[in-house]
CSV table of C-alpha atoms and ligand atoms in Angstrom, one decimal:
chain,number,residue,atom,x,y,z
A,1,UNK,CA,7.2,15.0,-100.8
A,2,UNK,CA,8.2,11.4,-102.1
A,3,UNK,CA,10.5,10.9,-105.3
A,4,UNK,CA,10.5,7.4,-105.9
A,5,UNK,CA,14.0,6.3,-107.6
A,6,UNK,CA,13.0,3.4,-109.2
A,7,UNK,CA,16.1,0.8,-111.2
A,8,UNK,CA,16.8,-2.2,-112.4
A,9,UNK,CA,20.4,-3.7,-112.4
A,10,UNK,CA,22.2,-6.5,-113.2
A,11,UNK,CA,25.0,-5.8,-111.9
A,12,UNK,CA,25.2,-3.6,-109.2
A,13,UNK,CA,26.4,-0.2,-111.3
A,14,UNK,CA,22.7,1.2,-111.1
A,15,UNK,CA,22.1,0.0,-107.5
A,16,UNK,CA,24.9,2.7,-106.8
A,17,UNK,CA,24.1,5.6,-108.7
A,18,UNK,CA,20.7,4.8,-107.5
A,19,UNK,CA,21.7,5.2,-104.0
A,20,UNK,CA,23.3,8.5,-104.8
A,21,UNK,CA,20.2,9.9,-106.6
A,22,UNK,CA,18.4,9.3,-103.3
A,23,UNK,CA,21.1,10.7,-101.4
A,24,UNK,CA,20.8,13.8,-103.5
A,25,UNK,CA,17.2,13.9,-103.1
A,26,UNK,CA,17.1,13.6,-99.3
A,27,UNK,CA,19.4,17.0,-99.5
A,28,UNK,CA,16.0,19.1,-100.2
A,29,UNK,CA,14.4,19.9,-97.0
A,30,UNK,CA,11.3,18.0,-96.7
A,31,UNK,CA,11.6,15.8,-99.4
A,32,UNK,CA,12.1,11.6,-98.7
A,33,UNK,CA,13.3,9.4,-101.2
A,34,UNK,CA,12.0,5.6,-102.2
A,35,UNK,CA,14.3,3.1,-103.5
A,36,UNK,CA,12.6,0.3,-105.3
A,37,UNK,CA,14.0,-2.4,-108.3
A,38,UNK,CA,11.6,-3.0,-111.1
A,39,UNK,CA,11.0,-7.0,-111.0
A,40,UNK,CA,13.3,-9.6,-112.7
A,41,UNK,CA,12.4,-11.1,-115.9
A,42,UNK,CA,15.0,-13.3,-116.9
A,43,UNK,CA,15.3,-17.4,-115.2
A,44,UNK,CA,17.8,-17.8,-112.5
A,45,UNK,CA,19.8,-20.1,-114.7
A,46,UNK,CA,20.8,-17.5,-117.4
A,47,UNK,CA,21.2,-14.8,-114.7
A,48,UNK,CA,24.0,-18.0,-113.7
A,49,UNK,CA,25.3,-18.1,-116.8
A,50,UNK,CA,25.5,-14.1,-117.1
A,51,UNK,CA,27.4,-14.2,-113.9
A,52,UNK,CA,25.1,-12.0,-111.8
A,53,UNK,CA,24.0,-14.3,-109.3
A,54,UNK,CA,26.0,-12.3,-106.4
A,55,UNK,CA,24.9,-9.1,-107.7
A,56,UNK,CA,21.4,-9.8,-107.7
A,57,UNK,CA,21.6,-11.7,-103.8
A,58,UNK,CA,22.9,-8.6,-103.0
A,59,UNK,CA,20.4,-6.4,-103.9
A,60,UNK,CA,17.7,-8.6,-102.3
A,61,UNK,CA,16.8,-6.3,-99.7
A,62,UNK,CA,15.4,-3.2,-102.2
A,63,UNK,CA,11.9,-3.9,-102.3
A,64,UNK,CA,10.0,-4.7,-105.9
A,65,UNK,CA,8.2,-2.4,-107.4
A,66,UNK,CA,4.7,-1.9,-107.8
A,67,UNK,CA,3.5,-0.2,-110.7
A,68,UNK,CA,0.7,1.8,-108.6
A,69,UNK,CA,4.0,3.0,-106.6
A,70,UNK,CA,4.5,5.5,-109.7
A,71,UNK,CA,0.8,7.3,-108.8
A,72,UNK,CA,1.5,7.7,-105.7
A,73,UNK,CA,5.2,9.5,-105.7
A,74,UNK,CA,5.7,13.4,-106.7
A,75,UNK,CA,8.8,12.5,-108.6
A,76,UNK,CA,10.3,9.8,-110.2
A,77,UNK,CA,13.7,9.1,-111.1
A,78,UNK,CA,14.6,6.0,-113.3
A,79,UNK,CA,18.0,3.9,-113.7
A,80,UNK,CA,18.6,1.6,-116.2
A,81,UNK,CA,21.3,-0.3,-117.9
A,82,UNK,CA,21.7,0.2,-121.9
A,83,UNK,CA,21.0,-3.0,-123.8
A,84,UNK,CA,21.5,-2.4,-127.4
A,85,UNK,CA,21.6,1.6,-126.5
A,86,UNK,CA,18.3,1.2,-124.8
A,87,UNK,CA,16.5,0.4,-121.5
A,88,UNK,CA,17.1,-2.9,-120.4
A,89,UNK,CA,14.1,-5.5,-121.4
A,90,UNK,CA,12.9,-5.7,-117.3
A,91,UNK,CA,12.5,-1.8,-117.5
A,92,UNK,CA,10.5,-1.9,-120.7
A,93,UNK,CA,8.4,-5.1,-119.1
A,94,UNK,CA,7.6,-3.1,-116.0
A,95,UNK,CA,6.8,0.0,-117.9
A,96,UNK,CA,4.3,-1.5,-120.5
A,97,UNK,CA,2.0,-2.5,-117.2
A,98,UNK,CA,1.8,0.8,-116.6
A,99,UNK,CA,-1.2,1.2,-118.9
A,100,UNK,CA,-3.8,1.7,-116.3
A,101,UNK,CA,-1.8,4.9,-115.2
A,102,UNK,CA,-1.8,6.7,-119.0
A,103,UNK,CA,-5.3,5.6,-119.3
A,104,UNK,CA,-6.1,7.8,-116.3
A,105,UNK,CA,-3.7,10.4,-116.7
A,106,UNK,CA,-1.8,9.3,-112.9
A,107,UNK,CA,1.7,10.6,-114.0
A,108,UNK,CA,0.3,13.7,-115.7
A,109,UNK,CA,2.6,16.8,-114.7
A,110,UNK,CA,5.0,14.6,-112.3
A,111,UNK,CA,9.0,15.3,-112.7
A,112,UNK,CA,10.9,12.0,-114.7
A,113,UNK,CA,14.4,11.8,-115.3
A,114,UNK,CA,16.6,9.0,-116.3
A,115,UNK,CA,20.0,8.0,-115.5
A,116,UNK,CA,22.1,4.9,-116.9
A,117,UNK,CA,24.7,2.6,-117.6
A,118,UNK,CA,26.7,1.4,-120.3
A,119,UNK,CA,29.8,-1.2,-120.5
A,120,UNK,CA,31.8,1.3,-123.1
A,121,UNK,CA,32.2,5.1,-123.2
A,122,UNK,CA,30.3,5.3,-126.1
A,123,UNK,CA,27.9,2.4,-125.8
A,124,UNK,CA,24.5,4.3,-125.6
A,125,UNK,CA,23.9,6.0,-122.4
A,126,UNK,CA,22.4,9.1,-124.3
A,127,UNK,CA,20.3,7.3,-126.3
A,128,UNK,CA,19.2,4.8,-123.7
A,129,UNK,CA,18.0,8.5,-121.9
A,130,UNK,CA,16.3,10.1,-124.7
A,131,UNK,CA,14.9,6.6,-125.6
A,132,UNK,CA,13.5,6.4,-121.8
A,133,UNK,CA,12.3,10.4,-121.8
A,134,UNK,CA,9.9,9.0,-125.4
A,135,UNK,CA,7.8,6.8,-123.0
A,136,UNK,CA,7.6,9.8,-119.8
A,137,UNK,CA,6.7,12.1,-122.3
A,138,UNK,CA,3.1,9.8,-123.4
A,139,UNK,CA,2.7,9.2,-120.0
A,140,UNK,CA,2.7,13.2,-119.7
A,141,UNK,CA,5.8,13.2,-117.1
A,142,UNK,CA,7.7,16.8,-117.3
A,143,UNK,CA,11.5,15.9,-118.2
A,144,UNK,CA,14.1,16.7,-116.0
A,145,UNK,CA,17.7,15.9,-117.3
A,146,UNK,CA,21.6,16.9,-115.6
A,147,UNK,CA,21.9,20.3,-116.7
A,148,UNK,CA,25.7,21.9,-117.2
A,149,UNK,CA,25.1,23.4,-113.9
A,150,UNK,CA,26.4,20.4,-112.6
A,151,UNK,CA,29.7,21.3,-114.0
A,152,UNK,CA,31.6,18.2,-113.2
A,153,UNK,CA,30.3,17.0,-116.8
A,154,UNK,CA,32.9,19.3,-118.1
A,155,UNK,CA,36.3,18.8,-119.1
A,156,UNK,CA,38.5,15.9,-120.6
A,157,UNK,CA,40.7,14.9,-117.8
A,158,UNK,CA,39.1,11.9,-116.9
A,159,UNK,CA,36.8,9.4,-118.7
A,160,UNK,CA,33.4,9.4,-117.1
A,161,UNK,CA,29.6,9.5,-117.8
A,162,UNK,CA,26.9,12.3,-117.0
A,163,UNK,CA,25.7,14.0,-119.6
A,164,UNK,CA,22.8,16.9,-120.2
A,165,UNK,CA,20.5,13.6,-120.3
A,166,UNK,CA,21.2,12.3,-117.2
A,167,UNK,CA,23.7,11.2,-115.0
A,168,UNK,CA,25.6,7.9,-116.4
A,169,UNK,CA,28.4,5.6,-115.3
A,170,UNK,CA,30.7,3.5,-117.1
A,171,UNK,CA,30.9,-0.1,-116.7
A,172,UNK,CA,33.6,-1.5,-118.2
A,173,UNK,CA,33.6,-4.2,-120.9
A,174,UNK,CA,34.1,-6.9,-117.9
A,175,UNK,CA,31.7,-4.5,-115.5
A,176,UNK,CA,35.0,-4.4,-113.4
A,177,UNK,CA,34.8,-0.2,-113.6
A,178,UNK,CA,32.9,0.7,-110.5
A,179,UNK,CA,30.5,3.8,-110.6
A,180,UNK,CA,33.4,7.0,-110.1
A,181,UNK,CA,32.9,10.0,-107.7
A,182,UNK,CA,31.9,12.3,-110.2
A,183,UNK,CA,29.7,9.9,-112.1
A,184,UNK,CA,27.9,9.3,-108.3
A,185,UNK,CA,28.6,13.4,-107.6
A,186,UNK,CA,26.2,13.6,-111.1
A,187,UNK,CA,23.6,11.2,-110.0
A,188,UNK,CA,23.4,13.0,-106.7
A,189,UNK,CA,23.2,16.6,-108.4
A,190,UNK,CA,19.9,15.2,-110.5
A,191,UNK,CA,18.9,13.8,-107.5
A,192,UNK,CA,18.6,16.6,-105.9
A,193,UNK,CA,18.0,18.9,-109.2
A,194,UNK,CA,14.6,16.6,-109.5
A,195,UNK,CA,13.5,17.1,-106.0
A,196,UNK,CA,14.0,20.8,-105.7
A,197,UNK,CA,11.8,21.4,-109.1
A,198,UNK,CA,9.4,18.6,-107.8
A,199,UNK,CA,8.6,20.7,-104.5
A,200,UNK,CA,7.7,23.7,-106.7
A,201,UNK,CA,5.4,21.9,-109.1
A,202,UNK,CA,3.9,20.1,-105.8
A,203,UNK,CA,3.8,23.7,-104.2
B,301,FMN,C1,22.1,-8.0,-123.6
B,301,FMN,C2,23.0,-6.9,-123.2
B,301,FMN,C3,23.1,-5.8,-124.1
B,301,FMN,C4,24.0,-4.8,-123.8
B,301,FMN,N1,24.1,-3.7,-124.6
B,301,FMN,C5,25.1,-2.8,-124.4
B,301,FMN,C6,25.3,-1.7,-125.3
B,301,FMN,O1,24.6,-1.5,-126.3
B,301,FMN,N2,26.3,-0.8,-125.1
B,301,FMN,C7,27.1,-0.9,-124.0
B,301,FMN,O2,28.0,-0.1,-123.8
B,301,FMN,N3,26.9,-1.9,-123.0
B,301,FMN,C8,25.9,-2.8,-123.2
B,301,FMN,N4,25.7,-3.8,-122.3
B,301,FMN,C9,26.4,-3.7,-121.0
B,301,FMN,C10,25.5,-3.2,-119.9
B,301,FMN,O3,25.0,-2.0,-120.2
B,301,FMN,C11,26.3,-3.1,-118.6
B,301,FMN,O4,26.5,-4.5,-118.2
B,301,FMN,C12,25.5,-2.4,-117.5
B,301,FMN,O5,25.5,-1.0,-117.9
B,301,FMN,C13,26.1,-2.5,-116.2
B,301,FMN,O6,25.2,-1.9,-115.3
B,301,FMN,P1,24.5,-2.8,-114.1
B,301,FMN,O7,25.6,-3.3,-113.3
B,301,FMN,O8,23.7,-1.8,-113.3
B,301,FMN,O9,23.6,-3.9,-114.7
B,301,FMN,C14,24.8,-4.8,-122.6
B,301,FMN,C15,24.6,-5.9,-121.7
B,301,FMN,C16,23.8,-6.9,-122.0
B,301,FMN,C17,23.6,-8.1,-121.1
């Protein structure tokens, strides 16, 4: 059983938590996980001027993409920065050629869930994920979120991300706030959360 975790990130917050979600999927007994990026969109000289040169060389090893990828997994998992408390513009671009796979029903009854990032605590992570579960839903994906099972999501003494949505992690205002362990703990619970519901719809 393959669950495709499938991201894009700027700056390196999503490539972790990604990571984790396919550390948490490889926890089920015969299920693999796939990490791929979805593919740039933006010139090299504003990702220069954005200051996420570094960031991106580093991430050059995770292969791009394909959309056809998405019909072949069991499961998929998405990560995305918020940008105005939604997905990120290359997310949207790489979703919207995925017409060919609504037209013919490919995702039908596959597991989706969605995790994120925001700079601020309050910046849009939720509604970047209930945004993102609009466009699983048409393409007939079953919704799988980060239920209060994963109990870490509880409590006040720390500030961190995860909520029923979906795992999240807090960047920062300067994205100097790395991913913490229990926003990685929550991206590794859904991780494995999606993959242990996937191998029961798969059967
Ligand atoms: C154009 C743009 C819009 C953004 N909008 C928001 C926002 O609405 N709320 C927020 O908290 N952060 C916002 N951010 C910050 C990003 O979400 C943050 O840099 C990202 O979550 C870091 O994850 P990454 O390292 O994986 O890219 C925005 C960043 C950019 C470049």
């Amino acid at each position: 059983m393959n669950v495709l975790v499938v991201y894009y990130s700027m700056y390196g917050h999503i490539q972790a938590m990604a990571k984790a979600a396919a550390e948490g999927v490889a926890q089920v007994p015969g299920a693999t996980a796939t990490i791929r990026r979805v593919p740039e969109t933006l010139p090299e000289a504003v990702l220069a001027k954005m200051g996420a040169l570094d960031a991106q060389k580093a991430q050059a090893d995770v292969p791009i993409c394909h959309v056809d990828e998405l019909a072949q997994a069991d499961a998929i998992i998405f990560g995305t920065p918020t940008r105005f408390g939604n997905m990120c513009g290359q997310m949207r671009q790489f979703l919207d050629g995925t017409g060919h796979l609504w037209l013919t029903g490919a995702l039908v009854g596959k597991v989706g869930s969605v995790f994120a990032s925001s700079a601020t605590q309050h910046g849009g992570q939720e509604s970047t994920i209930l945004t993102f579960h609009v466009t699983l839903l048409h393409q007939g994906m079953v919704i799988v979120g980060l239920p209060y099972a994963f109990g870490q999501q509880m409590g006040l003494e720390e500030i961190k991300g995860c909520s029923p949505y979906g795992a999240s992690t807090i960047a920062g205002g300067d994205g100097s706030r790395l991913p913490s362990e229990t926003e990685l703990a929550g991206a590794r619970w859904q991780g494995k959360h999606v993959a242990e519901i996937a191998k029961k719809l798969v059967g």
